[in-house]
């Protein structure tokens, strides 16, 4: 089954709202074994919407709509599709009663436009809305299938996950679903990783190998279509083994989790702790770690030591390193080492990471933008420092420094090698 997603709303075209629904639906449809070939965004204009429907119907078996089911006159999705199919629209009484009860409970007046949210295309299956008012529609006509979902993500997601997916599974019967394993990598760029796996990527048939990249991390989705988890595992395993053998130093997870989650998981299992001494990252490493549930068991805290005064007073970095004509300066291997050691001793943690550098937009201490030093102090083993020369804008440098610091801690925790020394 081939699908097209049609997101309806002028606000999407104006960039006032990001179309996160399309991403969510693409992932969900792929898991059901439905191939999404096109995504269309169309404004609140009935003529253009009907044109988009006709184009989508010419190239897809399933049309999935989001948006345009609300109470206002510019909520046109249901009306446009009904007109295109030559069908009428009627009230779905259970949905109307739900709306009436909600307004009565709030002691609010039910105006006529709110009744529009209970409208159903003739012959459509109603899809319950557990988090809102607009009823969804699912129908088939002339060999094509139509799924109408509300626009707000908090309404769309549960409707798709429940009634919408159930309806699609019945359409699909016993067809094979797409099953995937997400491999997550750090410490290597997309191009370098692709080079390691080039022969596997070029020779792929089933399973397929699809690389993706974002700041500081790369992921690969390995996918196959299979009718059961057992069959999928059998098909996927030879490819997964081949990738593991070449990428062990960079492969930090075989599930879709961020690097910080993998680090917290390792520290927790080992019953060890980490602290942070951040300068140019400005607390970004701490922020990433504290997004992980349960991070309090492993992350004790840290210091954002942006100024030399804080580096000296809070972390014990000697002024002889920070100031003076012959001092290495705040952005140096020596200062990174002293920051990490000072933080670990002060908190009595098992590990302490430090980051000091020049994020830009201008250089500092006569040193170039992107020069960053990462230090790691480990209890009983001393301190190690890595020198980085990162590219990009200020935010990109901070993100890459954050990911690199976490990767170096992950390398140490997994015993996968020493730092690249300066």
Coordinates of C-alpha atoms in Angstrom, one line a residue:
X1 CA 0.0 0.0 0.0
X2 CA 1.3 3.4 -1.0
X3 CA 0.3 6.4 1.1
X4 CA 0.3 10.2 0.8
X5 CA 0.1 12.5 3.8
X6 CA -1.9 15.7 3.3
X7 CA -1.4 18.3 6.0
X8 CA -4.1 21.0 5.7
X9 CA -3.7 24.5 7.1
X10 CA -2.5 27.9 5.9
X11 CA -0.5 28.3 9.1
X12 CA 1.8 25.4 8.0
X13 CA 2.5 27.2 4.7
X14 CA 3.3 30.4 6.5
X15 CA 5.7 28.6 8.8
X16 CA 3.8 29.6 11.9
X17 CA 3.5 25.9 12.9
X18 CA 6.0 23.1 12.2
X19 CA 4.5 20.1 10.6
X20 CA 5.5 17.5 13.2
X21 CA 2.4 15.4 12.3
X22 CA 3.9 14.3 9.0
X23 CA 7.0 13.0 10.7
X24 CA 5.0 11.1 13.3
X25 CA 2.6 9.6 10.7
X26 CA 5.5 8.6 8.4
X27 CA 7.1 6.6 11.2
X28 CA 3.8 5.0 12.2
X29 CA 2.8 4.1 8.7
X30 CA 6.2 2.6 8.0
X31 CA 5.8 0.4 11.1
X32 CA 2.6 -0.9 9.6
X33 CA 4.3 -1.7 6.3
X34 CA 2.8 1.2 4.4
X35 CA 5.1 3.1 2.1
X36 CA 4.8 6.9 2.2
X37 CA 5.9 8.3 -1.1
X38 CA 4.7 11.9 -0.9
X39 CA 3.8 14.5 1.7
X40 CA 1.7 17.5 0.7
X41 CA 0.9 20.7 2.6
X42 CA -2.0 22.7 1.3
X43 CA -3.7 25.8 2.7
X44 CA -7.3 26.4 3.8
X45 CA -8.7 26.8 0.3
X46 CA -11.3 24.3 -0.9
X47 CA -10.4 24.5 -4.6
X48 CA -6.7 23.9 -4.0
X49 CA -7.5 21.2 -1.4
X50 CA -9.7 19.3 -3.9
X51 CA -6.9 19.6 -6.5
X52 CA -4.4 18.1 -4.0
X53 CA -6.8 15.3 -3.3
X54 CA -7.1 14.4 -6.9
X55 CA -3.3 14.5 -7.4
X56 CA -2.8 12.3 -4.3
X57 CA -5.4 9.8 -5.4
X58 CA -3.7 9.4 -8.8
X59 CA -0.5 8.2 -7.1
X60 CA -1.5 6.7 -3.8
X61 CA -3.8 4.0 -2.4
X62 CA -4.2 5.7 1.0
X63 CA -4.7 9.4 1.7
X64 CA -4.0 10.5 5.3
X65 CA -5.2 14.0 6.2
X66 CA -4.3 16.0 9.2
X67 CA -6.1 19.3 10.1
X68 CA -9.2 20.9 8.8
X69 CA -11.7 19.1 11.1
X70 CA -12.3 22.0 13.5
X71 CA -15.4 24.2 14.1
X72 CA -14.5 27.2 11.9
X73 CA -15.4 27.9 8.3
X74 CA -11.8 27.4 7.2
X75 CA -11.8 23.8 8.5
X76 CA -12.5 22.4 5.0
X77 CA -11.0 18.9 4.9
X78 CA -14.1 16.9 5.5
X79 CA -16.2 19.1 3.2
X80 CA -13.7 19.0 0.4
X81 CA -13.3 15.2 0.4
X82 CA -17.0 14.6 0.7
X83 CA -17.6 16.9 -2.3
X84 CA -14.9 15.2 -4.3
X85 CA -16.4 11.8 -3.6
X86 CA -19.9 12.9 -4.2
X87 CA -21.0 12.0 -0.7
X88 CA -23.1 13.8 1.9
X89 CA -22.1 14.8 5.5
X90 CA -24.2 14.1 8.6
X91 CA -24.0 14.5 12.3
X92 CA -22.5 11.7 14.3
X93 CA -24.8 11.7 17.3
X94 CA -22.4 10.1 19.9
X95 CA -19.8 12.8 19.1
X96 CA -22.4 15.5 19.3
X97 CA -23.5 14.3 22.8
X98 CA -19.8 14.4 23.9
X99 CA -19.5 18.0 22.7
X100 CA -22.8 19.0 24.4
X101 CA -21.7 17.3 27.7
X102 CA -18.4 19.1 27.6
X103 CA -20.0 22.5 27.2
X104 CA -22.6 21.8 29.8
X105 CA -19.9 20.8 32.3
X106 CA -18.1 24.1 31.7
X107 CA -21.4 26.1 31.9
X108 CA -20.6 27.4 28.4
X109 CA -23.0 28.0 25.6
X110 CA -22.7 25.6 22.7
X111 CA -22.7 27.6 19.5
X112 CA -23.7 26.2 16.1
X113 CA -20.1 26.1 14.7
X114 CA -19.0 23.6 17.4
X115 CA -21.5 21.1 16.0
X116 CA -19.3 20.9 12.9
X117 CA -16.7 18.9 14.9
X118 CA -19.3 16.1 15.1
X119 CA -19.8 15.8 11.4
X120 CA -19.1 12.5 9.6
X121 CA -18.8 11.8 5.8
X122 CA -21.6 9.4 4.8
X123 CA -20.4 5.8 5.0
X124 CA -17.3 6.7 7.1
X125 CA -16.2 5.0 10.2
X126 CA -16.0 7.4 13.2
X127 CA -12.7 7.6 15.0
X128 CA -12.9 8.5 18.6
X129 CA -11.1 11.6 19.9
X130 CA -10.0 11.0 23.5
X131 CA -8.2 14.3 23.9
X132 CA -10.4 16.7 21.8
X133 CA -13.8 17.2 20.2
X134 CA -13.4 16.6 16.4
X135 CA -14.4 13.1 15.3
X136 CA -12.1 11.4 12.9
X137 CA -13.2 9.8 9.6
X138 CA -12.1 6.6 7.9
X139 CA -13.6 5.4 4.7
X140 CA -12.9 3.5 1.5
X141 CA -14.3 4.4 -2.0
X142 CA -13.5 3.0 -5.4
X143 CA -10.4 1.1 -4.3
X144 CA -8.9 4.1 -2.4
X145 CA -8.7 4.7 1.3
X146 CA -9.0 7.9 3.3
X147 CA -8.1 8.6 6.9
X148 CA -9.0 12.0 8.3
X149 CA -7.3 13.1 11.6
X150 CA -7.4 16.3 13.6
X151 CA -4.5 18.8 13.3
X152 CA -3.4 19.3 17.0
X153 CA -0.7 16.7 17.7
X154 CA -2.2 15.9 21.1
X155 CA -5.4 14.8 19.3
X156 CA -3.9 13.4 16.2
X157 CA -1.4 11.0 17.8
X158 CA -3.7 9.0 20.0
X159 CA -6.4 8.9 17.3
X160 CA -3.9 7.5 14.8
X161 CA -2.3 5.1 17.4
X162 CA -5.7 3.6 18.4
X163 CA -8.7 3.6 16.0
X164 CA -6.7 4.8 13.0
X165 CA -4.1 2.1 13.2
X166 CA -6.7 -0.6 14.0
X167 CA -8.6 0.4 10.8
X168 CA -5.4 0.3 8.7
X169 CA -4.4 -3.2 10.1
X170 CA -7.8 -4.6 9.0
X171 CA -7.2 -3.2 5.5
X172 CA -3.8 -4.7 5.3
X173 CA -4.7 -8.1 6.6
X174 CA -1.7 -10.3 7.1
X175 CA 0.7 -8.3 4.9
X176 CA 4.2 -7.9 6.2
X177 CA 5.1 -4.9 8.3
X178 CA 8.3 -2.9 8.2
X179 CA 10.4 -3.8 11.2
X180 CA 13.5 -1.8 12.0
X181 CA 16.5 -1.6 14.3
X182 CA 18.0 1.8 15.0
X183 CA 21.7 1.9 15.5
X184 CA 23.2 5.0 17.1
X185 CA 26.7 6.2 16.7
X186 CA 28.9 9.0 18.1
X187 CA 32.5 10.1 17.6
X188 CA 32.2 9.6 13.8
X189 CA 30.7 11.7 11.0
X190 CA 28.1 10.5 8.5
X191 CA 30.6 10.4 5.6
X192 CA 33.2 8.4 7.6
X193 CA 30.6 5.9 8.8
X194 CA 29.2 5.5 5.3
X195 CA 32.8 4.8 4.1
X196 CA 33.1 2.0 6.6
X197 CA 29.9 0.4 5.5
X198 CA 30.0 1.3 1.8
X199 CA 30.0 -2.2 0.4
X200 CA 27.0 -3.1 2.7
X201 CA 25.1 -0.1 1.6
X202 CA 25.8 -0.6 -2.1
X203 CA 24.8 -4.3 -2.0
X204 CA 21.7 -3.8 0.1
X205 CA 18.4 -5.5 -1.0
X206 CA 16.7 -6.8 2.1
X207 CA 17.4 -5.6 4.8
X208 CA 17.8 -2.0 3.8
X209 CA 20.4 0.4 5.4
X210 CA 19.5 4.0 5.7
X211 CA 21.8 6.5 7.4
X212 CA 20.7 9.7 9.1
X213 CA 22.7 12.5 10.7
X214 CA 22.2 15.3 13.2
X215 CA 24.6 17.5 15.2
X216 CA 27.2 15.3 16.9
X217 CA 25.5 11.9 16.2
X218 CA 24.7 9.6 13.3
X219 CA 22.1 6.9 13.2
X220 CA 21.5 4.0 10.8
X221 CA 18.1 2.3 10.4
X222 CA 18.3 -1.3 9.3
X223 CA 14.9 -2.5 8.1
X224 CA 13.1 -5.5 6.7
X225 CA 9.5 -6.4 6.0
X226 CA 8.4 -9.5 7.9
X227 CA 5.2 -10.9 9.2
X228 CA 6.6 -11.5 12.7
X229 CA 9.2 -10.2 15.1
X230 CA 11.0 -13.6 14.9
X231 CA 11.2 -13.6 11.1
X232 CA 12.4 -10.0 11.2
X233 CA 15.2 -10.8 13.8
X234 CA 16.4 -13.7 11.6
X235 CA 16.6 -11.4 8.5
X236 CA 18.2 -8.5 10.3
X237 CA 20.9 -10.3 12.3
X238 CA 23.5 -11.0 9.6
X239 CA 23.5 -7.3 8.6
X240 CA 23.6 -6.1 12.2
X241 CA 26.6 -8.4 12.9
X242 CA 28.5 -7.0 9.9
X243 CA 27.9 -3.4 11.0
X244 CA 28.8 -4.2 14.7
X245 CA 32.1 -5.8 13.6
X246 CA 33.2 -2.6 11.8
X247 CA 31.8 0.1 14.1
X248 CA 32.2 -1.2 17.7
X249 CA 34.2 1.9 18.8
X250 CA 31.3 4.2 17.7
X251 CA 28.2 2.1 18.2
X252 CA 26.7 3.2 21.5
X253 CA 23.1 1.9 21.2
X254 CA 20.9 -0.4 19.2
X255 CA 17.8 1.6 20.0
X256 CA 16.7 5.1 19.4
X257 CA 18.2 6.8 22.5
X258 CA 20.5 9.8 22.7
X259 CA 24.2 9.5 23.8
X260 CA 23.5 11.0 27.2
X261 CA 21.0 8.3 28.0
X262 CA 23.6 5.6 27.1
X263 CA 26.1 7.3 29.4
X264 CA 23.7 7.6 32.3
X265 CA 22.8 3.9 31.8
X266 CA 26.4 2.8 32.0
X267 CA 27.2 5.0 35.0
X268 CA 24.1 3.7 36.8
X269 CA 24.9 0.1 36.1
X270 CA 28.5 0.6 37.4
X271 CA 27.2 2.6 40.4
X272 CA 29.5 5.5 39.5
X273 CA 29.0 9.2 39.3
X274 CA 30.0 12.1 37.1
X275 CA 30.3 15.9 37.6
X276 CA 30.9 18.7 35.1
X277 CA 33.0 21.8 34.8
X278 CA 31.7 23.7 31.7
X279 CA 32.9 26.9 30.2
X280 CA 32.1 27.4 26.5
X281 CA 29.2 24.8 26.6
X282 CA 27.5 26.9 29.2
X283 CA 25.7 24.1 31.0
X284 CA 24.6 22.3 27.8
X285 CA 26.2 19.0 29.0
X286 CA 24.3 19.2 32.3
X287 CA 21.1 20.1 30.5
X288 CA 21.4 17.0 28.3
X289 CA 22.2 14.6 31.2
X290 CA 19.3 15.9 33.3
X291 CA 16.8 15.2 30.5
X292 CA 17.4 11.5 31.1
X293 CA 15.0 9.9 33.6
X294 CA 17.0 8.6 36.6
X295 CA 20.0 10.7 35.9
X296 CA 20.1 11.8 39.6
X297 CA 21.6 8.4 40.4
X298 CA 24.7 9.2 38.4
X299 CA 25.0 12.9 37.8
X300 CA 25.9 14.9 40.9
X301 CA 26.1 18.4 39.5
X302 CA 28.5 20.8 38.1
X303 CA 29.9 24.3 37.7
X304 CA 29.5 26.7 34.7
X305 CA 32.8 28.4 35.1
X306 CA 32.6 31.0 32.4
X307 CA 35.0 33.5 34.0
X308 CA 38.5 33.0 35.1
X309 CA 37.5 34.1 38.6
X310 CA 35.0 31.2 38.9
X311 CA 37.5 28.8 37.4
X312 CA 40.0 29.8 40.1
X313 CA 37.7 30.2 43.1
X314 CA 35.3 27.3 42.5
X315 CA 37.5 24.8 40.7
X316 CA 40.9 25.7 42.1
X317 CA 42.5 26.4 38.7
X318 CA 45.8 28.2 39.5
X319 CA 46.0 31.8 38.4
X320 CA 49.4 31.0 36.9
X321 CA 47.5 29.0 34.2
X322 CA 44.9 31.6 33.5
X323 CA 46.7 35.0 33.6
X324 CA 50.0 36.5 32.7
X325 CA 52.1 36.9 29.6
X326 CA 53.4 33.3 29.7
X327 CA 50.2 31.6 31.0
X328 CA 48.6 29.0 28.7
X329 CA 45.3 30.8 29.3
X330 CA 41.7 29.7 29.9
X331 CA 41.5 27.9 26.6
X332 CA 44.3 25.3 27.0
X333 CA 45.0 21.7 27.8
X334 CA 46.4 22.7 31.2
X335 CA 43.3 24.6 32.2
X336 CA 41.0 21.8 31.0
X337 CA 42.9 19.3 33.1
X338 CA 42.8 21.5 36.2
X339 CA 39.1 22.2 35.8
X340 CA 38.3 18.5 35.6
X341 CA 40.6 17.6 38.5
X342 CA 39.2 20.4 40.6
X343 CA 35.6 19.5 40.0
X344 CA 36.1 15.8 40.7
X345 CA 37.9 16.4 43.9
X346 CA 35.4 19.0 45.1
X347 CA 32.5 16.6 44.6
X348 CA 34.3 13.4 45.2
X349 CA 32.8 11.9 42.0
X350 CA 34.1 9.0 40.1
X351 CA 34.5 11.1 36.9
X352 CA 34.5 14.7 36.0
X353 CA 34.3 16.2 32.5
X354 CA 35.5 19.7 31.7
X355 CA 35.1 21.8 28.5
X356 CA 36.9 25.0 27.7
X357 CA 37.1 26.6 24.3
X358 CA 36.2 29.4 21.9
X359 CA 32.6 29.0 20.6
X360 CA 32.7 32.3 18.7
X361 CA 31.7 34.4 16.9
X362 CA 35.2 35.9 17.5
X363 CA 38.4 34.4 18.7
X364 CA 39.7 34.7 22.3
X365 CA 43.2 34.9 23.8
X366 CA 44.5 35.0 20.2
X367 CA 43.0 31.5 19.7
X368 CA 40.7 30.6 16.8
X369 CA 37.0 30.0 16.9
X370 CA 36.3 26.3 17.3
X371 CA 39.3 25.4 19.4
X372 CA 38.0 23.3 22.3
X373 CA 39.7 21.2 25.0
X374 CA 37.9 18.4 26.8
X375 CA 39.2 17.0 30.0
X376 CA 38.3 13.9 31.8
X377 CA 39.4 13.1 35.4
X378 CA 38.9 9.6 36.7
X379 CA 39.3 8.7 40.4
X380 CA 42.5 7.0 40.9
X381 CA 43.7 7.3 37.3
X382 CA 44.4 10.9 36.8
X383 CA 43.2 13.2 34.0
X384 CA 43.3 13.1 30.2
X385 CA 42.6 15.9 27.7
X386 CA 41.6 16.0 24.1
X387 CA 42.1 18.9 21.8
X388 CA 39.4 19.6 19.2
X389 CA 39.1 22.0 16.3
X390 CA 35.4 22.2 15.6
X391 CA 33.7 24.0 12.7
X392 CA 30.3 25.7 12.5
X393 CA 28.5 28.6 14.2
X394 CA 28.5 29.2 17.9
X395 CA 25.6 26.9 18.6
X396 CA 26.9 24.2 16.4
X397 CA 30.3 24.3 18.2
X398 CA 28.7 24.1 21.6
X399 CA 26.6 21.1 20.5
X400 CA 29.5 19.3 19.0
X401 CA 31.7 19.9 22.1
X402 CA 28.9 18.6 24.3
X403 CA 28.5 15.4 22.2
X404 CA 32.2 14.9 22.0
X405 CA 32.7 15.2 25.8
X406 CA 29.9 12.6 26.4
X407 CA 31.4 10.3 23.7
X408 CA 34.8 10.4 25.4
X409 CA 33.2 9.5 28.7
X410 CA 31.3 6.7 27.0
X411 CA 34.6 5.4 25.5
X412 CA 36.2 5.3 28.9
X413 CA 33.2 3.6 30.5
X414 CA 33.2 0.9 27.9
X415 CA 37.0 0.5 27.8
X416 CA 37.2 1.1 24.1
X417 CA 40.5 3.0 24.0
X418 CA 42.4 6.0 25.2
X419 CA 41.8 9.6 24.3
X420 CA 43.6 11.0 21.3
X421 CA 46.2 12.9 23.1
X422 CA 47.2 16.5 22.2

